[in-house]
Amino acid sequence: MKIGIIGSGAVGQTLGAKLVELGHDVVLGTRDPQKLDEKKNMAASLKDWLAAVKNKAKVVTFKEAAVHGEMLISCTHGQISVEALKLAEADKVGPKVLIDTANELDASQGMPPRALASQDRSVSENIQKAFPNLKVVKSLNTIGAPVMVNPKAVHNGDHTIFVSGNDAEAKAKVTDLLKSFGWSDVLDLGDLSSARGPEMYMALWLRLWGATKTGMINIKVQR
Ligand SMILES: NC(=O)c1ccc[n+]([C@@H]2O[C@H](COP(=O)([O-])OP(=O)(O)OC[C@H]3O[C@@H](n4cnc5c(N)ncnc54)[C@H](OP(=O)(O)O)[C@@H]3O)[C@@H](O)[C@H]2O)c1
């Protein structure tokens, strides 16, 4: 499948590399594709990323990524995800499925970052409101990037990932993609307003990270 990733940090690079490995036609969007040498926050330079994926993907603008993908993945700070998708002109690309991986975190006052998520809103709903053409599905925001694409690395994969969204078909497509990464327990939380739950969960995840001193963690919803 053609996949356009909007965001070139740890999440965009990790998902992009896995999708290339699975045989997808991947482009990774960044604001200035000429700046391949610049080290990305918590991730490799895009030059190193391209070498790691053996040049089987391309680094393009946000706009080119939005045009390319049959499915889009938004991987930017939650505070500016709408702004990044405006740069991508995502309003002009038709009814595409977009996976929103974002959290709103504020590290300006030191570690751990403050989770800004609220009972009254979510990044995903903000994106859906700004881009009614897209079929937004919240997922992947509740685990660290390495776990996203390698769930078996934690407790042999026996733990839970969530999807939230207004479109059942879009959630089914995202669930299929998650299963191709190795996820077996995909829990549908409901419509997009349910994304407030996994976004607020970040407050707990950050404390679990602090307590266990590893990002290779997740929760299992026993039922
Ligand atoms: N890191 C993780 O393990 C993890 C796990 C779960 C969820 N998340 C969430 O996933 C999202 C992505 O995280 P990340 O660590 O991969 O990347 P990030 O560092 O949060 O974001 C990187 C992307 O944001 C773009 N960007 C930064 N400022 C911008 C602005 N003002 N306007 C437009 N674009 C801007 C960058 O553009 P350029 O490409 O031009 O540099 C880059 O593509 C975040 O919301 C994060 O909270 C992260």
PDB file of C-alpha atoms and ligand atoms in Angstrom, residues 5-14 28-33 35 38-43 46 59-60 62 74-85 87 100-105 123 138-148 202 205 215, ligand 1:
ATOM      1  CA  ILE A   5       3.979   9.691   6.859  1.00  0.00           C
ATOM      2  CA  ILE A   6       3.671  13.294   8.074  1.00  0.00           C
ATOM      3  CA  GLY A   7       6.481  13.691  10.595  1.00  0.00           C
ATOM      4  CA  SER A   8      10.117  12.616  10.569  1.00  0.00           C
ATOM      5  CA  GLY A   9      10.959  12.045  14.269  1.00  0.00           C
ATOM      6  CA  ALA A  10      11.347   8.763  16.158  1.00  0.00           C
ATOM      7  CA  VAL A  11       7.778   7.633  15.436  1.00  0.00           C
ATOM      8  CA  GLY A  12       7.770   8.518  11.729  1.00  0.00           C
ATOM      9  CA  GLN A  13      11.158   6.896  11.212  1.00  0.00           C
ATOM     10  CA  THR A  14      10.311   3.734  13.200  1.00  0.00           C
ATOM     11  CA  LEU A  28       8.398  10.217   4.907  1.00  0.00           C
ATOM     12  CA  GLY A  29       7.320  13.855   5.094  1.00  0.00           C
ATOM     13  CA  THR A  30       9.441  16.634   6.588  1.00  0.00           C
ATOM     14  CA  ARG A  31       9.268  20.425   6.262  1.00  0.00           C
ATOM     15  CA  ASP A  32      12.503  20.699   4.261  1.00  0.00           C
ATOM     16  CA  PRO A  33      13.558  17.483   2.480  1.00  0.00           C
ATOM     17  CA  LYS A  35      17.973  19.019   5.229  1.00  0.00           C
ATOM     18  CA  GLU A  38      20.171  17.362  10.433  1.00  0.00           C
ATOM     19  CA  LYS A  39      19.916  15.093  13.511  1.00  0.00           C
ATOM     20  CA  LYS A  40      16.253  14.723  14.473  1.00  0.00           C
ATOM     21  CA  ASN A  41      15.117  15.036  18.068  1.00  0.00           C
ATOM     22  CA  MET A  42      15.453  11.520  19.637  1.00  0.00           C
ATOM     23  CA  ALA A  43      16.038  10.013  16.171  1.00  0.00           C
ATOM     24  CA  LEU A  46      17.064  11.441   7.516  1.00  0.00           C
ATOM     25  CA  VAL A  59      11.939  11.777   2.001  1.00  0.00           C
ATOM     26  CA  VAL A  60       9.478  14.374   0.700  1.00  0.00           C
ATOM     27  CA  PHE A  62       4.483  17.096   4.102  1.00  0.00           C
ATOM     28  CA  SER A  74       0.421  11.816  11.483  1.00  0.00           C
ATOM     29  CA  CYS A  75       3.546  11.796  13.707  1.00  0.00           C
ATOM     30  CA  THR A  76       4.078  15.323  15.036  1.00  0.00           C
ATOM     31  CA  HIS A  77       3.785  17.000  18.457  1.00  0.00           C
ATOM     32  CA  GLY A  78       0.094  17.038  19.333  1.00  0.00           C
ATOM     33  CA  GLN A  79       0.247  20.797  19.894  1.00  0.00           C
ATOM     34  CA  ILE A  80       1.114  21.392  16.210  1.00  0.00           C
ATOM     35  CA  SER A  81      -0.404  18.367  14.410  1.00  0.00           C
ATOM     36  CA  VAL A  82      -3.188  20.471  12.850  1.00  0.00           C
ATOM     37  CA  GLU A  83      -0.624  23.087  11.763  1.00  0.00           C
ATOM     38  CA  ALA A  84       1.545  20.379  10.146  1.00  0.00           C
ATOM     39  CA  LEU A  85      -1.470  18.926   8.322  1.00  0.00           C
ATOM     40  CA  LEU A  87       1.209  22.638   5.653  1.00  0.00           C
ATOM     41  CA  ASP A 100      -3.025   9.945  14.560  1.00  0.00           C
ATOM     42  CA  THR A 101      -0.160   8.872  16.851  1.00  0.00           C
ATOM     43  CA  ALA A 102       0.196  12.171  18.718  1.00  0.00           C
ATOM     44  CA  ASN A 103       0.346  13.147  22.352  1.00  0.00           C
ATOM     45  CA  GLU A 104       0.440  16.664  23.748  1.00  0.00           C
ATOM     46  CA  LEU A 105       3.514  16.775  25.976  1.00  0.00           C
ATOM     47  CA  VAL A 123      -5.688  15.936  19.245  1.00  0.00           C
ATOM     48  CA  LYS A 138      -6.327   7.321  16.963  1.00  0.00           C
ATOM     49  CA  SER A 139      -3.832   4.580  17.677  1.00  0.00           C
ATOM     50  CA  LEU A 140      -0.236   3.791  18.667  1.00  0.00           C
ATOM     51  CA  ASN A 141       0.125   6.786  21.032  1.00  0.00           C
ATOM     52  CA  THR A 142       0.106   4.618  24.186  1.00  0.00           C
ATOM     53  CA  ILE A 143       3.438   2.844  23.640  1.00  0.00           C
ATOM     54  CA  GLY A 144       7.026   3.799  22.825  1.00  0.00           C
ATOM     55  CA  ALA A 145       8.053   3.768  19.167  1.00  0.00           C
ATOM     56  CA  PRO A 146      10.079   0.492  19.357  1.00  0.00           C
ATOM     57  CA  VAL A 147       7.058  -1.337  20.858  1.00  0.00           C
ATOM     58  CA  MET A 148       4.725   0.017  18.149  1.00  0.00           C
ATOM     59  CA  MET A 202       0.016   9.415  28.828  1.00  0.00           C
ATOM     60  CA  TRP A 205       2.618   6.024  30.987  1.00  0.00           C
ATOM     61  CA  GLY A 215      10.114   2.434  27.538  1.00  0.00           C
TER      62      GLY A 215
HETATM   63  N1  LIG B   1       8.606   9.008  20.537  1.00  0.00           N
HETATM   64  C1  LIG B   1       7.798   8.038  20.937  1.00  0.00           C
HETATM   65  O1  LIG B   1       8.246   6.938  21.315  1.00  0.00           O
HETATM   66  C2  LIG B   1       6.306   8.269  20.935  1.00  0.00           C
HETATM   67  C3  LIG B   1       5.454   7.265  21.372  1.00  0.00           C
HETATM   68  C4  LIG B   1       4.066   7.454  21.305  1.00  0.00           C
HETATM   69  C5  LIG B   1       3.568   8.644  20.801  1.00  0.00           C
HETATM   70  N2  LIG B   1       4.438   9.633  20.409  1.00  0.00           N
HETATM   71  C6  LIG B   1       3.888  10.866  19.874  1.00  0.00           C
HETATM   72  O2  LIG B   1       4.081  10.790  18.461  1.00  0.00           O
HETATM   73  C7  LIG B   1       4.271  12.103  17.917  1.00  0.00           C
HETATM   74  C8  LIG B   1       5.573  12.106  17.146  1.00  0.00           C
HETATM   75  O3  LIG B   1       6.648  11.957  18.044  1.00  0.00           O
HETATM   76  P1  LIG B   1       8.166  11.957  17.532  1.00  0.00           P
HETATM   77  O4  LIG B   1       9.006  11.835  18.746  1.00  0.00           O
HETATM   78  O5  LIG B   1       8.321  11.010  16.406  1.00  0.00           O
HETATM   79  O6  LIG B   1       8.352  13.334  16.789  1.00  0.00           O
HETATM   80  P2  LIG B   1       8.378  14.837  17.303  1.00  0.00           P
HETATM   81  O7  LIG B   1       9.787  15.196  17.637  1.00  0.00           O
HETATM   82  O8  LIG B   1       7.318  15.040  18.333  1.00  0.00           O
HETATM   83  O9  LIG B   1       7.917  15.584  15.975  1.00  0.00           O
HETATM   84  C9  LIG B   1       8.727  15.561  14.840  1.00  0.00           C
HETATM   85  C10 LIG B   1       7.991  16.147  13.647  1.00  0.00           C
HETATM   86  O10 LIG B   1       7.306  17.361  14.005  1.00  0.00           O
HETATM   87  C11 LIG B   1       7.580  18.326  12.997  1.00  0.00           C
HETATM   88  N3  LIG B   1       7.437  19.674  13.540  1.00  0.00           N
HETATM   89  C12 LIG B   1       8.042  20.202  14.642  1.00  0.00           C
HETATM   90  N4  LIG B   1       7.627  21.478  14.826  1.00  0.00           N
HETATM   91  C13 LIG B   1       6.747  21.743  13.823  1.00  0.00           C
HETATM   92  C14 LIG B   1       5.977  22.889  13.457  1.00  0.00           C
HETATM   93  N5  LIG B   1       6.007  24.026  14.167  1.00  0.00           N
HETATM   94  N6  LIG B   1       5.171  22.798  12.366  1.00  0.00           N
HETATM   95  C15 LIG B   1       5.119  21.662  11.635  1.00  0.00           C
HETATM   96  N7  LIG B   1       5.820  20.554  11.933  1.00  0.00           N
HETATM   97  C16 LIG B   1       6.630  20.596  13.005  1.00  0.00           C
HETATM   98  C17 LIG B   1       9.016  18.015  12.592  1.00  0.00           C
HETATM   99  O11 LIG B   1       9.243  18.589  11.323  1.00  0.00           O
HETATM  100  P3  LIG B   1      10.597  18.343  10.505  1.00  0.00           P
HETATM  101  O12 LIG B   1      10.410  17.014   9.863  1.00  0.00           O
HETATM  102  O13 LIG B   1      10.616  19.453   9.552  1.00  0.00           O
HETATM  103  O14 LIG B   1      11.726  18.339  11.493  1.00  0.00           O
HETATM  104  C18 LIG B   1       9.002  16.507  12.568  1.00  0.00           C
HETATM  105  O15 LIG B   1       8.526  16.025  11.340  1.00  0.00           O
HETATM  106  C19 LIG B   1       4.260  13.060  19.118  1.00  0.00           C
HETATM  107  O16 LIG B   1       2.992  13.615  19.248  1.00  0.00           O
HETATM  108  C20 LIG B   1       4.579  12.146  20.296  1.00  0.00           C
HETATM  109  O17 LIG B   1       4.061  12.642  21.515  1.00  0.00           O
HETATM  110  C21 LIG B   1       5.776   9.466  20.466  1.00  0.00           C
END
